[in-house]
Amino acid sequence: MKGSAFCMSFCLWVGILLLSFGSCSEVAHEDDVKCLQGIKQAVKDPLRKLNSWDFGNTTVGYICKFVGVSCWNDWENRILNLELRDMKLSGTVPQALEYCYSLQILDLGGNEFSGTIPSQICTWLPFLVGLDLSNNDISGSIPTDLAKCAYLNNLELSDNSLSGNIPHQFSSLNRLKKFSVANNQLTGTIPPLSAQMENADFAGNKGLCGMPLGKCGGLSKKDLAIIIATWVCGAAASLLLTLGLWWWYRLRSSKSRKRVDGNGGDEHRAEK
């Protein structure tokens, strides 16, 4: 009897745990659906690229067939990647992303998003590996809290209207392999980064300095070339002016001597 009672109790607890797990999993997947619903409502979509996002279909894994959406598995509504590049979407970066908790890649590049980068984005999406917001019209500063996305490999922020400094906290992003902020309005010193640093990834920011650009407080190669060219032109002009004055003085002196010699000859002839 005791063995039978123990077995029944054990089975009951296992059943409760399985039901709880299933319930939590269902809630998590409902959040992913809520994430996409919120994004579709929040953004302007003139090309109707998101028309395939039909939430009337409730079959298992149905959102995994949506344009731009990749799931962890085809049999569950858990989003892995959200890639909505070059769709002419506009608006601000949607807050509904906070429901895509398991997201690893977010690509909103090549659109017309404006506003600022949400400072909470790493709280919303703590497992981000890739974030691409390039080629939009995003302004304001780069949030320091982006350094909390500890798993970031790629961070693309080029071709926006970002201003201010690159946060020095980014030095702690040890997994960062690609980082680009070209063609913004950034200023200050580039912090040391684990990413491969190329000039092209920082170009187009007049106020930025440090590796791989010119030294802070120094001159860029372009500015140095302009200064050298100006100095050479100035030196050449000064030399030509000096030579011209010397030649003019020599001609004048020669004419004066001839005049003096001519006057002396006339006087000598008059005495005779």
PDB file of C-alpha atoms in Angstrom:
ATOM      1  CA  MET A   1       0.000   0.000   0.000  1.00  0.00           C
ATOM      2  CA  LYS A   2       2.751   2.410   0.971  1.00  0.00           C
ATOM      3  CA  GLY A   3       4.600   1.706  -2.271  1.00  0.00           C
ATOM      4  CA  SER A   4       1.442   2.265  -4.282  1.00  0.00           C
ATOM      5  CA  ALA A   5       0.688   5.544  -2.474  1.00  0.00           C
ATOM      6  CA  PHE A   6       4.248   6.769  -3.066  1.00  0.00           C
ATOM      7  CA  CYS A   7       4.014   5.913  -6.747  1.00  0.00           C
ATOM      8  CA  MET A   8       0.717   7.772  -7.077  1.00  0.00           C
ATOM      9  CA  SER A   9       2.138  10.832  -5.285  1.00  0.00           C
ATOM     10  CA  PHE A  10       5.240  10.805  -7.462  1.00  0.00           C
ATOM     11  CA  CYS A  11       3.196  10.565 -10.651  1.00  0.00           C
ATOM     12  CA  LEU A  12       0.953  13.392  -9.433  1.00  0.00           C
ATOM     13  CA  TRP A  13       3.922  15.703  -8.805  1.00  0.00           C
ATOM     14  CA  VAL A  14       5.467  14.860 -12.168  1.00  0.00           C
ATOM     15  CA  GLY A  15       2.147  15.641 -13.824  1.00  0.00           C
ATOM     16  CA  ILE A  16       1.903  18.978 -12.032  1.00  0.00           C
ATOM     17  CA  LEU A  17       5.470  19.878 -13.053  1.00  0.00           C
ATOM     18  CA  LEU A  18       4.808  18.977 -16.674  1.00  0.00           C
ATOM     19  CA  LEU A  19       1.625  21.030 -16.705  1.00  0.00           C
ATOM     20  CA  SER A  20       3.464  23.969 -15.141  1.00  0.00           C
ATOM     21  CA  PHE A  21       6.252  23.720 -17.688  1.00  0.00           C
ATOM     22  CA  GLY A  22       3.771  23.528 -20.516  1.00  0.00           C
ATOM     23  CA  SER A  23       1.873  26.513 -19.143  1.00  0.00           C
ATOM     24  CA  CYS A  24       5.070  28.602 -18.827  1.00  0.00           C
ATOM     25  CA  SER A  25       6.151  27.571 -22.317  1.00  0.00           C
ATOM     26  CA  GLU A  26       2.752  28.538 -23.716  1.00  0.00           C
ATOM     27  CA  VAL A  27       2.940  31.945 -22.004  1.00  0.00           C
ATOM     28  CA  ALA A  28       6.439  32.481 -23.406  1.00  0.00           C
ATOM     29  CA  HIS A  29       5.265  31.644 -26.916  1.00  0.00           C
ATOM     30  CA  GLU A  30       2.239  33.917 -26.524  1.00  0.00           C
ATOM     31  CA  ASP A  31       4.696  36.701 -25.681  1.00  0.00           C
ATOM     32  CA  ASP A  32       6.486  36.154 -29.008  1.00  0.00           C
ATOM     33  CA  VAL A  33       3.154  36.481 -30.803  1.00  0.00           C
ATOM     34  CA  LYS A  34       2.436  39.649 -28.808  1.00  0.00           C
ATOM     35  CA  CYS A  35       5.858  40.959 -29.859  1.00  0.00           C
ATOM     36  CA  LEU A  36       5.081  40.645 -33.569  1.00  0.00           C
ATOM     37  CA  GLN A  37       1.561  42.015 -33.149  1.00  0.00           C
ATOM     38  CA  GLY A  38       2.963  45.069 -31.382  1.00  0.00           C
ATOM     39  CA  ILE A  39       5.609  45.633 -34.057  1.00  0.00           C
ATOM     40  CA  LYS A  40       3.050  45.416 -36.871  1.00  0.00           C
ATOM     41  CA  GLN A  41       0.809  47.942 -35.110  1.00  0.00           C
ATOM     42  CA  ALA A  42       3.649  50.330 -34.237  1.00  0.00           C
ATOM     43  CA  VAL A  43       5.486  50.711 -37.556  1.00  0.00           C
ATOM     44  CA  LYS A  44       4.426  52.294 -40.829  1.00  0.00           C
ATOM     45  CA  ASP A  45       4.661  49.780 -43.657  1.00  0.00           C
ATOM     46  CA  PRO A  46       4.042  51.546 -47.008  1.00  0.00           C
ATOM     47  CA  LEU A  47       5.178  48.533 -49.050  1.00  0.00           C
ATOM     48  CA  ARG A  48       2.917  46.219 -47.009  1.00  0.00           C
ATOM     49  CA  LYS A  49       5.779  43.836 -46.401  1.00  0.00           C
ATOM     50  CA  LEU A  50       4.195  42.695 -43.148  1.00  0.00           C
ATOM     51  CA  ASN A  51       0.864  41.738 -44.704  1.00  0.00           C
ATOM     52  CA  SER A  52       1.876  38.087 -44.417  1.00  0.00           C
ATOM     53  CA  TRP A  53       1.774  38.462 -40.641  1.00  0.00           C
ATOM     54  CA  ASP A  54      -1.716  36.972 -40.300  1.00  0.00           C
ATOM     55  CA  PHE A  55      -2.515  36.380 -36.644  1.00  0.00           C
ATOM     56  CA  GLY A  56      -5.810  34.688 -37.461  1.00  0.00           C
ATOM     57  CA  ASN A  57      -3.891  31.461 -38.051  1.00  0.00           C
ATOM     58  CA  THR A  58      -3.278  29.695 -34.744  1.00  0.00           C
ATOM     59  CA  THR A  59      -1.593  26.485 -35.894  1.00  0.00           C
ATOM     60  CA  VAL A  60       1.603  25.456 -34.124  1.00  0.00           C
ATOM     61  CA  GLY A  61       4.607  27.442 -35.340  1.00  0.00           C
ATOM     62  CA  TYR A  62       2.506  29.643 -37.629  1.00  0.00           C
ATOM     63  CA  ILE A  63       4.526  32.804 -36.924  1.00  0.00           C
ATOM     64  CA  CYS A  64       7.682  30.996 -38.093  1.00  0.00           C
ATOM     65  CA  LYS A  65       6.387  31.339 -41.660  1.00  0.00           C
ATOM     66  CA  PHE A  66       6.099  35.138 -41.415  1.00  0.00           C
ATOM     67  CA  VAL A  67       8.418  37.198 -43.622  1.00  0.00           C
ATOM     68  CA  GLY A  68      11.599  38.103 -41.740  1.00  0.00           C
ATOM     69  CA  VAL A  69      10.935  35.676 -38.879  1.00  0.00           C
ATOM     70  CA  SER A  70      13.048  32.639 -37.970  1.00  0.00           C
ATOM     71  CA  CYS A  71      12.174  30.388 -35.031  1.00  0.00           C
ATOM     72  CA  TRP A  72      14.164  28.137 -32.772  1.00  0.00           C
ATOM     73  CA  ASN A  73      11.977  25.229 -33.903  1.00  0.00           C
ATOM     74  CA  ASP A  74       9.217  24.991 -36.491  1.00  0.00           C
ATOM     75  CA  TRP A  75       6.875  23.417 -33.937  1.00  0.00           C
ATOM     76  CA  GLU A  76       6.906  26.315 -31.455  1.00  0.00           C
ATOM     77  CA  ASN A  77       6.283  30.053 -31.679  1.00  0.00           C
ATOM     78  CA  ARG A  78       9.645  31.065 -30.217  1.00  0.00           C
ATOM     79  CA  ILE A  79      11.496  33.632 -32.340  1.00  0.00           C
ATOM     80  CA  LEU A  80      15.239  33.296 -32.918  1.00  0.00           C
ATOM     81  CA  ASN A  81      15.903  35.969 -35.574  1.00  0.00           C
ATOM     82  CA  LEU A  82      13.920  38.997 -36.732  1.00  0.00           C
ATOM     83  CA  GLU A  83      15.309  40.379 -39.998  1.00  0.00           C
ATOM     84  CA  LEU A  84      13.257  43.232 -41.488  1.00  0.00           C
ATOM     85  CA  ARG A  85      15.945  44.865 -43.608  1.00  0.00           C
ATOM     86  CA  ASP A  86      15.253  47.251 -46.549  1.00  0.00           C
ATOM     87  CA  MET A  87      11.466  47.307 -46.168  1.00  0.00           C
ATOM     88  CA  LYS A  88      11.019  51.105 -45.900  1.00  0.00           C
ATOM     89  CA  LEU A  89       9.525  50.658 -42.448  1.00  0.00           C
ATOM     90  CA  SER A  90       9.323  53.829 -40.353  1.00  0.00           C
ATOM     91  CA  GLY A  91       8.508  54.937 -36.846  1.00  0.00           C
ATOM     92  CA  THR A  92      10.567  54.432 -33.715  1.00  0.00           C
ATOM     93  CA  VAL A  93      12.246  51.213 -32.602  1.00  0.00           C
ATOM     94  CA  PRO A  94       9.159  49.325 -31.302  1.00  0.00           C
ATOM     95  CA  GLN A  95       8.805  48.804 -27.558  1.00  0.00           C
ATOM     96  CA  ALA A  96       6.952  45.572 -28.336  1.00  0.00           C
ATOM     97  CA  LEU A  97      10.382  43.996 -28.841  1.00  0.00           C
ATOM     98  CA  GLU A  98      10.430  43.477 -25.073  1.00  0.00           C
ATOM     99  CA  TYR A  99       8.178  40.439 -25.644  1.00  0.00           C
ATOM    100  CA  CYS A 100      10.713  38.769 -27.988  1.00  0.00           C
ATOM    101  CA  TYR A 101      12.831  37.781 -25.006  1.00  0.00           C
ATOM    102  CA  SER A 102      14.670  34.888 -26.717  1.00  0.00           C
ATOM    103  CA  LEU A 103      15.655  36.906 -29.800  1.00  0.00           C
ATOM    104  CA  GLN A 104      19.298  36.603 -30.877  1.00  0.00           C
ATOM    105  CA  ILE A 105      19.451  38.641 -34.095  1.00  0.00           C
ATOM    106  CA  LEU A 106      17.577  41.899 -34.716  1.00  0.00           C
ATOM    107  CA  ASP A 107      18.115  43.497 -38.128  1.00  0.00           C
ATOM    108  CA  LEU A 108      16.172  46.706 -38.817  1.00  0.00           C
ATOM    109  CA  GLY A 109      18.809  48.141 -41.170  1.00  0.00           C
ATOM    110  CA  GLY A 110      18.036  50.013 -44.381  1.00  0.00           C
ATOM    111  CA  ASN A 111      14.695  51.412 -43.237  1.00  0.00           C
ATOM    112  CA  GLU A 112      13.475  54.844 -42.136  1.00  0.00           C
ATOM    113  CA  PHE A 113      13.323  54.436 -38.368  1.00  0.00           C
ATOM    114  CA  SER A 114      13.807  57.628 -36.354  1.00  0.00           C
ATOM    115  CA  GLY A 115      13.942  58.589 -32.698  1.00  0.00           C
ATOM    116  CA  THR A 116      16.567  57.182 -30.362  1.00  0.00           C
ATOM    117  CA  ILE A 117      17.990  53.762 -29.561  1.00  0.00           C
ATOM    118  CA  PRO A 118      15.974  52.475 -26.564  1.00  0.00           C
ATOM    119  CA  SER A 119      18.247  52.343 -23.524  1.00  0.00           C
ATOM    120  CA  GLN A 120      16.326  49.254 -22.309  1.00  0.00           C
ATOM    121  CA  ILE A 121      16.997  47.185 -25.431  1.00  0.00           C
ATOM    122  CA  CYS A 122      19.462  44.865 -23.652  1.00  0.00           C
ATOM    123  CA  THR A 123      16.954  44.334 -20.849  1.00  0.00           C
ATOM    124  CA  TRP A 124      14.302  43.454 -23.408  1.00  0.00           C
ATOM    125  CA  LEU A 125      16.648  41.251 -25.464  1.00  0.00           C
ATOM    126  CA  PRO A 126      19.403  39.989 -23.143  1.00  0.00           C
ATOM    127  CA  PHE A 127      20.584  37.240 -25.520  1.00  0.00           C
ATOM    128  CA  LEU A 128      21.242  39.469 -28.551  1.00  0.00           C
ATOM    129  CA  VAL A 129      24.155  38.315 -30.690  1.00  0.00           C
ATOM    130  CA  GLY A 130      23.596  40.709 -33.596  1.00  0.00           C
ATOM    131  CA  LEU A 131      22.001  44.182 -33.666  1.00  0.00           C
ATOM    132  CA  ASP A 132      21.791  46.107 -36.945  1.00  0.00           C
ATOM    133  CA  LEU A 133      20.177  49.569 -36.971  1.00  0.00           C
ATOM    134  CA  SER A 134      22.322  50.949 -39.811  1.00  0.00           C
ATOM    135  CA  ASN A 135      21.024  53.161 -42.629  1.00  0.00           C
ATOM    136  CA  ASN A 136      18.127  54.725 -40.749  1.00  0.00           C
ATOM    137  CA  ASP A 137      17.548  58.202 -39.308  1.00  0.00           C
ATOM    138  CA  ILE A 138      18.162  57.382 -35.654  1.00  0.00           C
ATOM    139  CA  SER A 139      19.459  60.283 -33.555  1.00  0.00           C
ATOM    140  CA  GLY A 140      20.582  60.997 -30.009  1.00  0.00           C
ATOM    141  CA  SER A 141      23.429  59.327 -28.173  1.00  0.00           C
ATOM    142  CA  ILE A 142      24.510  55.692 -28.147  1.00  0.00           C
ATOM    143  CA  PRO A 143      23.102  54.249 -24.891  1.00  0.00           C
ATOM    144  CA  THR A 144      25.724  53.184 -22.370  1.00  0.00           C
ATOM    145  CA  ASP A 145      23.446  50.264 -21.465  1.00  0.00           C
ATOM    146  CA  LEU A 146      24.154  48.633 -24.834  1.00  0.00           C
ATOM    147  CA  ALA A 147      27.247  47.325 -23.057  1.00  0.00           C
ATOM    148  CA  LYS A 148      24.867  45.068 -21.084  1.00  0.00           C
ATOM    149  CA  CYS A 149      24.269  42.984 -24.228  1.00  0.00           C
ATOM    150  CA  ALA A 150      27.097  40.693 -23.164  1.00  0.00           C
ATOM    151  CA  TYR A 151      26.683  38.249 -26.074  1.00  0.00           C
ATOM    152  CA  LEU A 152      26.940  40.830 -28.877  1.00  0.00           C
ATOM    153  CA  ASN A 153      29.108  39.762 -31.821  1.00  0.00           C
ATOM    154  CA  ASN A 154      27.924  42.380 -34.322  1.00  0.00           C
ATOM    155  CA  LEU A 155      26.778  45.941 -33.662  1.00  0.00           C
ATOM    156  CA  GLU A 156      25.969  48.004 -36.761  1.00  0.00           C
ATOM    157  CA  LEU A 157      24.972  51.652 -36.205  1.00  0.00           C
ATOM    158  CA  SER A 158      26.433  53.344 -39.301  1.00  0.00           C
ATOM    159  CA  ASP A 159      24.666  55.916 -41.491  1.00  0.00           C
ATOM    160  CA  ASN A 160      22.394  57.494 -38.903  1.00  0.00           C
ATOM    161  CA  SER A 161      22.419  60.848 -37.072  1.00  0.00           C
ATOM    162  CA  LEU A 162      23.917  59.666 -33.788  1.00  0.00           C
ATOM    163  CA  SER A 163      25.857  62.187 -31.694  1.00  0.00           C
ATOM    164  CA  GLY A 164      27.974  62.238 -28.553  1.00  0.00           C
ATOM    165  CA  ASN A 165      30.672  59.755 -27.569  1.00  0.00           C
ATOM    166  CA  ILE A 166      31.132  56.037 -28.097  1.00  0.00           C
ATOM    167  CA  PRO A 167      30.610  54.703 -24.539  1.00  0.00           C
ATOM    168  CA  HIS A 168      33.880  53.519 -22.973  1.00  0.00           C
ATOM    169  CA  GLN A 169      31.863  50.674 -21.405  1.00  0.00           C
ATOM    170  CA  PHE A 170      31.912  49.002 -24.835  1.00  0.00           C
ATOM    171  CA  SER A 171      35.440  47.861 -23.977  1.00  0.00           C
ATOM    172  CA  SER A 172      33.780  45.158 -21.849  1.00  0.00           C
ATOM    173  CA  LEU A 173      32.045  43.582 -24.883  1.00  0.00           C
ATOM    174  CA  ASN A 174      34.578  40.777 -25.208  1.00  0.00           C
ATOM    175  CA  ARG A 175      32.641  38.882 -27.898  1.00  0.00           C
ATOM    176  CA  LEU A 176      32.334  41.876 -30.238  1.00  0.00           C
ATOM    177  CA  LYS A 177      33.761  41.062 -33.676  1.00  0.00           C
ATOM    178  CA  LYS A 178      32.151  43.722 -35.872  1.00  0.00           C
ATOM    179  CA  PHE A 179      31.392  47.310 -34.840  1.00  0.00           C
ATOM    180  CA  SER A 180      30.501  50.136 -37.223  1.00  0.00           C
ATOM    181  CA  VAL A 181      29.417  53.712 -36.515  1.00  0.00           C
ATOM    182  CA  ALA A 182      30.512  55.333 -39.795  1.00  0.00           C
ATOM    183  CA  ASN A 183      28.743  58.444 -41.096  1.00  0.00           C
ATOM    184  CA  ASN A 184      27.207  59.824 -37.930  1.00  0.00           C
ATOM    185  CA  GLN A 185      27.993  62.932 -35.853  1.00  0.00           C
ATOM    186  CA  LEU A 186      30.026  61.273 -33.117  1.00  0.00           C
ATOM    187  CA  THR A 187      32.823  62.977 -31.192  1.00  0.00           C
ATOM    188  CA  GLY A 188      35.521  62.092 -28.693  1.00  0.00           C
ATOM    189  CA  THR A 189      37.961  59.230 -28.329  1.00  0.00           C
ATOM    190  CA  ILE A 190      37.332  55.755 -29.731  1.00  0.00           C
ATOM    191  CA  PRO A 191      37.599  53.328 -26.790  1.00  0.00           C
ATOM    192  CA  PRO A 192      39.655  50.126 -27.087  1.00  0.00           C
ATOM    193  CA  LEU A 193      37.407  47.391 -28.483  1.00  0.00           C
ATOM    194  CA  SER A 194      37.738  43.663 -29.032  1.00  0.00           C
ATOM    195  CA  ALA A 195      36.259  44.101 -32.523  1.00  0.00           C
ATOM    196  CA  GLN A 196      38.492  44.307 -35.571  1.00  0.00           C
ATOM    197  CA  MET A 197      38.848  48.061 -35.966  1.00  0.00           C
ATOM    198  CA  GLU A 198      39.019  49.463 -39.487  1.00  0.00           C
ATOM    199  CA  ASN A 199      39.094  53.098 -40.575  1.00  0.00           C
ATOM    200  CA  ALA A 200      35.949  52.657 -42.700  1.00  0.00           C
ATOM    201  CA  ASP A 201      33.912  51.663 -39.627  1.00  0.00           C
ATOM    202  CA  PHE A 202      34.510  55.080 -38.008  1.00  0.00           C
ATOM    203  CA  ALA A 203      34.851  57.385 -41.045  1.00  0.00           C
ATOM    204  CA  GLY A 204      32.414  60.252 -41.540  1.00  0.00           C
ATOM    205  CA  ASN A 205      32.521  61.439 -37.911  1.00  0.00           C
ATOM    206  CA  LYS A 206      34.556  64.670 -37.905  1.00  0.00           C
ATOM    207  CA  GLY A 207      34.832  64.767 -34.128  1.00  0.00           C
ATOM    208  CA  LEU A 208      36.114  61.202 -33.607  1.00  0.00           C
ATOM    209  CA  CYS A 209      39.763  60.463 -32.909  1.00  0.00           C
ATOM    210  CA  GLY A 210      41.965  57.629 -31.745  1.00  0.00           C
ATOM    211  CA  MET A 211      42.783  54.269 -33.306  1.00  0.00           C
ATOM    212  CA  PRO A 212      42.205  53.467 -36.111  1.00  0.00           C
ATOM    213  CA  LEU A 213      41.736  57.179 -36.986  1.00  0.00           C
ATOM    214  CA  GLY A 214      44.245  59.954 -36.239  1.00  0.00           C
ATOM    215  CA  LYS A 215      45.629  60.530 -32.764  1.00  0.00           C
ATOM    216  CA  CYS A 216      43.568  62.712 -30.469  1.00  0.00           C
ATOM    217  CA  GLY A 217      45.067  66.190 -30.277  1.00  0.00           C
ATOM    218  CA  GLY A 218      47.060  65.484 -33.423  1.00  0.00           C
ATOM    219  CA  LEU A 219      46.400  65.930 -37.097  1.00  0.00           C
ATOM    220  CA  SER A 220      44.787  63.508 -39.451  1.00  0.00           C
ATOM    221  CA  LYS A 221      46.708  62.381 -42.523  1.00  0.00           C
ATOM    222  CA  LYS A 222      44.457  64.510 -44.718  1.00  0.00           C
ATOM    223  CA  ASP A 223      44.953  67.634 -42.593  1.00  0.00           C
ATOM    224  CA  LEU A 224      48.702  67.014 -42.454  1.00  0.00           C
ATOM    225  CA  ALA A 225      48.861  66.652 -46.243  1.00  0.00           C
ATOM    226  CA  ILE A 226      46.967  69.938 -46.667  1.00  0.00           C
ATOM    227  CA  ILE A 227      49.330  71.733 -44.281  1.00  0.00           C
ATOM    228  CA  ILE A 228      52.422  70.350 -46.047  1.00  0.00           C
ATOM    229  CA  ALA A 229      51.032  71.283 -49.470  1.00  0.00           C
ATOM    230  CA  THR A 230      50.236  74.805 -48.230  1.00  0.00           C
ATOM    231  CA  TRP A 231      53.737  75.175 -46.773  1.00  0.00           C
ATOM    232  CA  VAL A 232      55.378  73.976 -50.012  1.00  0.00           C
ATOM    233  CA  CYS A 233      53.282  76.373 -52.098  1.00  0.00           C
ATOM    234  CA  GLY A 234      54.070  79.229 -49.723  1.00  0.00           C
ATOM    235  CA  ALA A 235      57.789  78.449 -49.757  1.00  0.00           C
ATOM    236  CA  ALA A 236      57.805  78.259 -53.560  1.00  0.00           C
ATOM    237  CA  ALA A 237      55.976  81.589 -53.821  1.00  0.00           C
ATOM    238  CA  SER A 238      58.437  83.221 -51.387  1.00  0.00           C
ATOM    239  CA  LEU A 239      61.391  81.875 -53.360  1.00  0.00           C
ATOM    240  CA  LEU A 240      59.990  83.181 -56.639  1.00  0.00           C
ATOM    241  CA  LEU A 241      59.341  86.580 -55.050  1.00  0.00           C
ATOM    242  CA  THR A 242      62.892  86.711 -53.679  1.00  0.00           C
ATOM    243  CA  LEU A 243      64.366  85.776 -57.062  1.00  0.00           C
ATOM    244  CA  GLY A 244      62.191  88.386 -58.748  1.00  0.00           C
ATOM    245  CA  LEU A 245      63.304  91.115 -56.351  1.00  0.00           C
ATOM    246  CA  TRP A 246      66.926  90.064 -56.725  1.00  0.00           C
ATOM    247  CA  TRP A 247      66.686  90.169 -60.530  1.00  0.00           C
ATOM    248  CA  TRP A 248      64.924  93.527 -60.457  1.00  0.00           C
ATOM    249  CA  TYR A 249      67.583  94.965 -58.110  1.00  0.00           C
ATOM    250  CA  ARG A 250      70.371  93.622 -60.321  1.00  0.00           C
ATOM    251  CA  LEU A 251      68.875  95.164 -63.460  1.00  0.00           C
ATOM    252  CA  ARG A 252      68.393  98.504 -61.698  1.00  0.00           C
ATOM    253  CA  SER A 253      71.962  98.507 -60.396  1.00  0.00           C
ATOM    254  CA  SER A 254      73.304  97.707 -63.855  1.00  0.00           C
ATOM    255  CA  LYS A 255      71.375 100.599 -65.404  1.00  0.00           C
ATOM    256  CA  SER A 256      72.613 102.984 -62.689  1.00  0.00           C
ATOM    257  CA  ARG A 257      76.244 102.044 -63.322  1.00  0.00           C
ATOM    258  CA  LYS A 258      75.840 102.603 -67.047  1.00  0.00           C
ATOM    259  CA  ARG A 259      74.304 106.008 -66.405  1.00  0.00           C
ATOM    260  CA  VAL A 260      77.147 107.016 -64.097  1.00  0.00           C
ATOM    261  CA  ASP A 261      79.756 105.769 -66.555  1.00  0.00           C
ATOM    262  CA  GLY A 262      78.083 107.727 -69.360  1.00  0.00           C
ATOM    263  CA  ASN A 263      78.059 110.969 -67.386  1.00  0.00           C
ATOM    264  CA  GLY A 264      81.743 110.564 -66.481  1.00  0.00           C
ATOM    265  CA  GLY A 265      82.747 110.178 -70.132  1.00  0.00           C
ATOM    266  CA  ASP A 266      80.946 113.371 -71.125  1.00  0.00           C
ATOM    267  CA  GLU A 267      82.749 115.384 -68.440  1.00  0.00           C
ATOM    268  CA  HIS A 268      86.110 114.000 -69.520  1.00  0.00           C
ATOM    269  CA  ARG A 269      85.494 115.037 -73.121  1.00  0.00           C
ATOM    270  CA  ALA A 270      84.383 118.528 -72.014  1.00  0.00           C
ATOM    271  CA  GLU A 271      87.686 119.116 -70.145  1.00  0.00           C
ATOM    272  CA  LYS A 272      89.664 118.310 -73.246  1.00  0.00           C
TER     273      LYS A 272
END
